PDB file of C-alpha atoms in Angstrom:
ATOM      1  CA  UNK Q 618     135.038 106.453 112.308  1.00 71.00           C
ATOM      2  CA  UNK Q 619     135.210 110.000 109.999  1.00 90.00           C
ATOM      3  CA  UNK Q 620     132.957 112.123 109.155  1.00 95.00           C
ATOM      4  CA  UNK Q 621     131.335 114.068 106.240  1.00 97.00           C
ATOM      5  CA  UNK Q 622     129.479 116.978 106.059  1.00 98.00           C
ATOM      6  CA  UNK Q 623     128.210 119.866 103.170  1.00 98.00           C
ATOM      7  CA  UNK Q 624     125.958 122.024 101.926  1.00 97.00           C
ATOM      8  CA  UNK Q 625     124.728 122.858  98.751  1.00 97.00           C
ATOM      9  CA  UNK Q 626     122.230 125.363  96.724  1.00 94.00           C
ATOM     10  CA  UNK Q 627     121.655 128.915  96.934  1.00 90.00           C
ATOM     11  CA  UNK Q 628     124.088 128.926 100.238  1.00 89.00           C
ATOM     12  CA  UNK Q 629     127.683 127.117 100.295  1.00 92.00           C
ATOM     13  CA  UNK Q 630     129.302 128.349 103.546  1.00 93.00           C
ATOM     14  CA  UNK Q 631     129.458 125.430 106.416  1.00 95.00           C
ATOM     15  CA  UNK Q 632     129.718 127.878 109.384  1.00 93.00           C
ATOM     16  CA  UNK Q 633     130.570 125.345 112.565  1.00 93.00           C
ATOM     17  CA  UNK Q 634     129.505 122.217 110.557  1.00 96.00           C
ATOM     18  CA  UNK Q 635     133.086 120.921 110.397  1.00 95.00           C
ATOM     19  CA  UNK Q 636     134.120 121.540 113.941  1.00 94.00           C
ATOM     20  CA  UNK Q 637     130.721 120.236 115.222  1.00 95.00           C
ATOM     21  CA  UNK Q 638     131.781 116.899 113.866  1.00 96.00           C
ATOM     22  CA  UNK Q 639     135.665 116.722 115.133  1.00 95.00           C
ATOM     23  CA  UNK Q 640     135.193 113.509 117.647  1.00 93.00           C
ATOM     24  CA  UNK Q 641     134.427 111.638 114.091  1.00 93.00           C
ATOM     25  CA  UNK Q 642     137.841 112.786 112.806  1.00 86.00           C
ATOM     26  CA  UNK Q 643     140.267 114.021 114.741  1.00 89.00           C
ATOM     27  CA  UNK Q 644     143.002 113.694 112.436  1.00 85.00           C
ATOM     28  CA  UNK Q 645     142.615 116.340 109.762  1.00 85.00           C
ATOM     29  CA  UNK Q 646     139.628 118.523 107.959  1.00 92.00           C
ATOM     30  CA  UNK Q 647     139.352 119.651 104.408  1.00 95.00           C
ATOM     31  CA  UNK Q 648     136.645 121.402 102.438  1.00 97.00           C
ATOM     32  CA  UNK Q 649     136.139 121.575  98.767  1.00 97.00           C
ATOM     33  CA  UNK Q 650     134.166 124.275  96.865  1.00 97.00           C
ATOM     34  CA  UNK Q 651     133.306 124.515  93.642  1.00 96.00           C
ATOM     35  CA  UNK Q 652     130.279 125.994  91.942  1.00 90.00           C
ATOM     36  CA  UNK Q 653     127.238 125.953  93.643  1.00 92.00           C
ATOM     37  CA  UNK Q 654     128.565 123.354  96.616  1.00 97.00           C
ATOM     38  CA  UNK Q 655     130.843 122.605  99.117  1.00 98.00           C
ATOM     39  CA  UNK Q 656     131.514 118.905 100.949  1.00 98.00           C
ATOM     40  CA  UNK Q 657     133.859 118.376 103.571  1.00 97.00           C
ATOM     41  CA  UNK Q 658     135.446 115.530 105.229  1.00 96.00           C
ATOM     42  CA  UNK Q 659     136.744 115.366 109.250  1.00 94.00           C
ATOM     43  CA  UNK Q 660     139.437 112.437 108.795  1.00 85.00           C
ATOM     44  CA  UNK Q 661     140.125 109.506 111.401  1.00 79.00           C
ATOM     45  CA  UNK Q 662     143.252 108.268 109.884  1.00 64.00           C
ATOM     46  CA  UNK Q 663     143.213 104.392 109.926  1.00 61.00           C
ATOM     47  CA  UNK Q 664     145.429 103.141 107.260  1.00 54.00           C
ATOM     48  CA  UNK Q 665     147.338 105.691 105.704  1.00 49.00           C
ATOM     49  CA  UNK Q 666     148.518 109.387 106.910  1.00 47.00           C
ATOM     50  CA  UNK Q 667     146.619 112.291 106.436  1.00 49.00           C
ATOM     51  CA  UNK Q 668     148.332 114.065 103.398  1.00 53.00           C
ATOM     52  CA  UNK Q 669     147.991 110.682 101.864  1.00 54.00           C
ATOM     53  CA  UNK Q 670     144.121 109.728 103.135  1.00 60.00           C
ATOM     54  CA  UNK Q 671     142.773 113.401 103.312  1.00 80.00           C
ATOM     55  CA  UNK Q 672     139.123 114.163 101.491  1.00 92.00           C
ATOM     56  CA  UNK Q 673     137.279 115.234  99.750  1.00 97.00           C
ATOM     57  CA  UNK Q 674     138.216 113.683  96.548  1.00 96.00           C
ATOM     58  CA  UNK Q 675     139.179 115.529  93.210  1.00 96.00           C
ATOM     59  CA  UNK Q 676     141.081 115.282  90.383  1.00 95.00           C
ATOM     60  CA  UNK Q 677     141.890 117.585  87.750  1.00 94.00           C
ATOM     61  CA  UNK Q 678     139.813 117.268  84.731  1.00 95.00           C
ATOM     62  CA  UNK Q 679     137.078 115.122  86.297  1.00 97.00           C
ATOM     63  CA  UNK Q 680     133.517 116.782  87.166  1.00 97.00           C
ATOM     64  CA  UNK Q 681     133.526 114.296  90.592  1.00 98.00           C
ATOM     65  CA  UNK Q 682     133.666 115.790  94.301  1.00 98.00           C
ATOM     66  CA  UNK Q 683     133.402 112.994  96.743  1.00 98.00           C
ATOM     67  CA  UNK Q 684     133.239 112.522 100.478  1.00 98.00           C
ATOM     68  CA  UNK Q 685     132.808 109.064 101.841  1.00 97.00           C
ATOM     69  CA  UNK Q 686     132.735 107.581 105.440  1.00 95.00           C
ATOM     70  CA  UNK Q 687     133.082 103.682 105.249  1.00 95.00           C
ATOM     71  CA  UNK Q 688     134.527 100.442 104.301  1.00 94.00           C
ATOM     72  CA  UNK Q 689     133.994  98.447 101.028  1.00 96.00           C
ATOM     73  CA  UNK Q 690     134.280  94.649 101.304  1.00 96.00           C
ATOM     74  CA  UNK Q 691     134.522  93.859  97.857  1.00 96.00           C
ATOM     75  CA  UNK Q 692     137.705  95.842  96.595  1.00 95.00           C
ATOM     76  CA  UNK Q 693     139.740  92.712  95.617  1.00 95.00           C
ATOM     77  CA  UNK Q 694     136.609  91.868  93.391  1.00 95.00           C
ATOM     78  CA  UNK Q 695     136.549  95.275  92.194  1.00 95.00           C
ATOM     79  CA  UNK Q 696     140.056  95.673  91.260  1.00 95.00           C
ATOM     80  CA  UNK Q 697     139.746  92.180  88.604  1.00 96.00           C
ATOM     81  CA  UNK Q 698     136.138  92.730  87.351  1.00 95.00           C
ATOM     82  CA  UNK Q 699     136.775  96.198  86.848  1.00 95.00           C
ATOM     83  CA  UNK Q 700     139.860  96.611  85.836  1.00 94.00           C
ATOM     84  CA  UNK Q 701     140.681  98.721  88.654  1.00 93.00           C
ATOM     85  CA  UNK Q 702     144.492  98.988  90.233  1.00 92.00           C
ATOM     86  CA  UNK Q 703     144.557  97.580  94.109  1.00 91.00           C
ATOM     87  CA  UNK Q 704     144.966 100.135  96.872  1.00 89.00           C
ATOM     88  CA  UNK Q 705     145.253  99.880 100.407  1.00 86.00           C
ATOM     89  CA  UNK Q 706     142.817 102.910 100.807  1.00 89.00           C
ATOM     90  CA  UNK Q 707     139.126 101.727  99.660  1.00 92.00           C
ATOM     91  CA  UNK Q 708     138.425 105.982  98.586  1.00 94.00           C
ATOM     92  CA  UNK Q 709     141.056 105.325  95.953  1.00 94.00           C
ATOM     93  CA  UNK Q 710     139.374 102.639  94.487  1.00 95.00           C
ATOM     94  CA  UNK Q 711     135.726 104.485  95.093  1.00 97.00           C
ATOM     95  CA  UNK Q 712     136.616 106.967  93.130  1.00 97.00           C
ATOM     96  CA  UNK Q 713     137.981 105.015  90.523  1.00 97.00           C
ATOM     97  CA  UNK Q 714     134.993 103.128  89.961  1.00 98.00           C
ATOM     98  CA  UNK Q 715     133.087 106.460  89.997  1.00 98.00           C
ATOM     99  CA  UNK Q 716     135.024 107.720  86.856  1.00 97.00           C
ATOM    100  CA  UNK Q 717     134.619 104.895  85.335  1.00 97.00           C
ATOM    101  CA  UNK Q 718     130.721 104.062  86.039  1.00 98.00           C
ATOM    102  CA  UNK Q 719     129.390 107.481  87.135  1.00 98.00           C
ATOM    103  CA  UNK Q 720     126.206 107.650  89.359  1.00 98.00           C
ATOM    104  CA  UNK Q 721     125.924 103.806  88.685  1.00 98.00           C
ATOM    105  CA  UNK Q 722     128.861 102.828  90.696  1.00 98.00           C
ATOM    106  CA  UNK Q 723     126.532 102.294  93.614  1.00 97.00           C
ATOM    107  CA  UNK Q 724     125.291  98.903  92.168  1.00 97.00           C
ATOM    108  CA  UNK Q 725     128.704  97.778  92.167  1.00 97.00           C
ATOM    109  CA  UNK Q 726     129.749  97.913  95.399  1.00 97.00           C
ATOM    110  CA  UNK Q 727     129.511  96.144  99.003  1.00 97.00           C
ATOM    111  CA  UNK Q 728     130.324  97.434 102.576  1.00 97.00           C
ATOM    112  CA  UNK Q 729     129.331 100.098 105.219  1.00 97.00           C
ATOM    113  CA  UNK Q 730     128.815 103.051 104.024  1.00 98.00           C
ATOM    114  CA  UNK Q 731     127.612 107.086 103.949  1.00 98.00           C
ATOM    115  CA  UNK Q 732     128.276 109.233 100.894  1.00 98.00           C
ATOM    116  CA  UNK Q 733     128.290 112.341  99.134  1.00 98.00           C
ATOM    117  CA  UNK Q 734     128.788 112.746  95.641  1.00 98.00           C
ATOM    118  CA  UNK Q 735     128.515 115.921  93.491  1.00 98.00           C
ATOM    119  CA  UNK Q 736     128.916 116.301  89.852  1.00 98.00           C
ATOM    120  CA  UNK Q 737     130.156 119.800  88.919  1.00 97.00           C
ATOM    121  CA  UNK Q 738     129.158 119.562  85.121  1.00 96.00           C
ATOM    122  CA  UNK Q 739     125.401 118.772  86.330  1.00 96.00           C
ATOM    123  CA  UNK Q 740     125.393 120.510  89.594  1.00 95.00           C
ATOM    124  CA  UNK Q 741     123.691 117.461  91.373  1.00 97.00           C
ATOM    125  CA  UNK Q 742     124.608 115.814  94.570  1.00 98.00           C
ATOM    126  CA  UNK Q 743     123.453 112.426  95.312  1.00 98.00           C
ATOM    127  CA  UNK Q 744     123.551 111.379  98.997  1.00 98.00           C
ATOM    128  CA  UNK Q 745     123.839 107.363  99.541  1.00 98.00           C
ATOM    129  CA  UNK Q 746     123.984 104.746 102.224  1.00 98.00           C
ATOM    130  CA  UNK Q 747     124.146 101.293 103.225  1.00 97.00           C
ATOM    131  CA  UNK Q 748     121.538  98.935 102.534  1.00 95.00           C
ATOM    132  CA  UNK Q 749     122.230  97.620 105.992  1.00 94.00           C
ATOM    133  CA  UNK Q 750     122.079 101.675 107.546  1.00 94.00           C
ATOM    134  CA  UNK Q 751     125.039 101.254 109.556  1.00 94.00           C
ATOM    135  CA  UNK Q 752     126.824 104.487 108.853  1.00 96.00           C
ATOM    136  CA  UNK Q 753     124.234 107.345 109.026  1.00 96.00           C
ATOM    137  CA  UNK Q 754     123.749 110.405 106.889  1.00 98.00           C
ATOM    138  CA  UNK Q 755     121.153 113.556 108.034  1.00 98.00           C
ATOM    139  CA  UNK Q 756     119.553 116.468 105.703  1.00 97.00           C
ATOM    140  CA  UNK Q 757     117.875 119.679 105.959  1.00 96.00           C
ATOM    141  CA  UNK Q 758     116.382 121.812 102.885  1.00 94.00           C
ATOM    142  CA  UNK Q 759     115.234 125.251 103.173  1.00 91.00           C
ATOM    143  CA  UNK Q 760     115.405 128.406 101.016  1.00 90.00           C
ATOM    144  CA  UNK Q 761     116.874 126.413  98.284  1.00 93.00           C
ATOM    145  CA  UNK Q 762     120.066 125.154 100.401  1.00 95.00           C
ATOM    146  CA  UNK Q 763     120.463 121.852 100.991  1.00 97.00           C
ATOM    147  CA  UNK Q 764     122.878 120.413 104.412  1.00 97.00           C
ATOM    148  CA  UNK Q 765     123.793 117.157 104.888  1.00 98.00           C
ATOM    149  CA  UNK Q 766     126.065 115.618 107.975  1.00 98.00           C
ATOM    150  CA  UNK Q 767     126.917 112.665 109.740  1.00 98.00           C
ATOM    151  CA  UNK Q 768     125.321 113.714 112.815  1.00 97.00           C
ATOM    152  CA  UNK Q 769     121.964 115.614 113.535  1.00 96.00           C
ATOM    153  CA  UNK Q 770     123.886 117.933 115.684  1.00 94.00           C
ATOM    154  CA  UNK Q 771     125.919 119.639 112.641  1.00 96.00           C
ATOM    155  CA  UNK Q 772     122.562 120.639 111.025  1.00 95.00           C
ATOM    156  CA  UNK Q 773     120.609 122.330 113.965  1.00 92.00           C
ATOM    157  CA  UNK Q 774     120.041 125.788 114.026  1.00 82.00           C
ATOM    158  CA  UNK Q 775     117.300 128.200 114.880  1.00 63.00           C
ATOM    159  CA  UNK Q 776     114.896 126.955 112.718  1.00 66.00           C
ATOM    160  CA  UNK Q 777     115.244 123.264 113.226  1.00 68.00           C
ATOM    161  CA  UNK Q 778     115.237 123.164 117.226  1.00 75.00           C
ATOM    162  CA  UNK Q 779     111.758 121.537 117.500  1.00 88.00           C
ATOM    163  CA  UNK Q 780     110.885 117.845 118.599  1.00 91.00           C
ATOM    164  CA  UNK Q 781     109.118 115.828 115.892  1.00 92.00           C
ATOM    165  CA  UNK Q 782     106.451 114.745 118.041  1.00 92.00           C
ATOM    166  CA  UNK Q 783     105.416 111.973 115.516  1.00 91.00           C
ATOM    167  CA  UNK Q 784     109.401 111.045 115.084  1.00 91.00           C
ATOM    168  CA  UNK Q 785     109.393 110.694 118.664  1.00 91.00           C
ATOM    169  CA  UNK Q 786     105.932 108.614 119.417  1.00 94.00           C
ATOM    170  CA  UNK Q 787     106.980 106.011 117.018  1.00 92.00           C
ATOM    171  CA  UNK Q 788     110.345 105.859 118.497  1.00 92.00           C
ATOM    172  CA  UNK Q 789     108.435 105.270 121.768  1.00 93.00           C
ATOM    173  CA  UNK Q 790     106.616 102.869 120.482  1.00 95.00           C
ATOM    174  CA  UNK Q 791     108.763 100.462 118.084  1.00 95.00           C
ATOM    175  CA  UNK Q 792     112.199 101.852 119.975  1.00 93.00           C
ATOM    176  CA  UNK Q 793     113.302 103.528 116.326  1.00 89.00           C
ATOM    177  CA  UNK Q 794     112.100 105.646 113.494  1.00 92.00           C
ATOM    178  CA  UNK Q 795     111.590 103.985 110.124  1.00 92.00           C
ATOM    179  CA  UNK Q 796     112.146 105.631 107.033  1.00 92.00           C
ATOM    180  CA  UNK Q 797     113.493 109.322 106.535  1.00 95.00           C
ATOM    181  CA  UNK Q 798     111.912 111.016 109.702  1.00 94.00           C
ATOM    182  CA  UNK Q 799     113.945 112.071 112.734  1.00 95.00           C
ATOM    183  CA  UNK Q 800     113.193 113.460 116.221  1.00 93.00           C
ATOM    184  CA  UNK Q 801     114.290 116.786 114.718  1.00 94.00           C
ATOM    185  CA  UNK Q 802     111.528 118.616 113.164  1.00 92.00           C
ATOM    186  CA  UNK Q 803     112.618 119.582 109.367  1.00 92.00           C
ATOM    187  CA  UNK Q 804     115.855 117.035 109.473  1.00 95.00           C
ATOM    188  CA  UNK Q 805     115.489 113.449 107.584  1.00 96.00           C
ATOM    189  CA  UNK Q 806     117.927 110.832 107.085  1.00 97.00           C
ATOM    190  CA  UNK Q 807     118.540 109.118 104.073  1.00 98.00           C
ATOM    191  CA  UNK Q 808     117.184 105.620 104.756  1.00 96.00           C
ATOM    192  CA  UNK Q 809     119.012 102.596 104.468  1.00 96.00           C
ATOM    193  CA  UNK Q 810     119.885 101.145 101.115  1.00 96.00           C
ATOM    194  CA  UNK Q 811     118.587 104.856  99.408  1.00 97.00           C
ATOM    195  CA  UNK Q 812     120.067 107.894  97.907  1.00 97.00           C
ATOM    196  CA  UNK Q 813     119.062 111.411  97.899  1.00 98.00           C
ATOM    197  CA  UNK Q 814     118.777 113.617  94.706  1.00 98.00           C
ATOM    198  CA  UNK Q 815     119.877 117.226  95.046  1.00 97.00           C
ATOM    199  CA  UNK Q 816     119.801 119.134  92.061  1.00 94.00           C
ATOM    200  CA  UNK Q 817     119.133 123.392  92.011  1.00 85.00           C
ATOM    201  CA  UNK Q 818     119.318 123.468  96.229  1.00 88.00           C
ATOM    202  CA  UNK Q 819     115.884 121.596  96.056  1.00 90.00           C
ATOM    203  CA  UNK Q 820     115.685 117.374  96.937  1.00 94.00           C
ATOM    204  CA  UNK Q 821     113.958 115.433  94.331  1.00 83.00           C
TER     205      UNK Q 821
END
């Protein structure tokens, strides 16, 4: 299952976010802190050892920091079309694609995923979600800081404990909440098939 989380902007301390997602990834936790951001990952090791499949992914000389939860369906196609060495780990191939294509990588992948990708040169974060919405991804923006996580409970604090009454009414009426709204006031979700851009600690 795995879980991703992080903080971008004026504050980069993740606090208890990782521990609140332990059930999503009991095999390991890691964080990468760069200028203006911390990205974290909780690992459920399926295809390899935690030492090999650990995230977030970085590389010397590369501006990209990747935290990925999901599965790619077109890895064989990517290996051929993009001339990327085939690997057992989807994350490895995804990172190679990002190096080649930059932000445009998302138009070349098929799968179920929640992705947090940070560029250390532009200090920009983008949060992506697959078109079917199988992998959840939530965020909250306040005081020049944006926090994100695979589950709402990792984002709840004293400023986000109120029920979104409109979101609740919509959920009671149609059985789900479309768009960015959630049941918690101030906490939004990345809609399926969309991405959220964060620059200078603000959602844009």
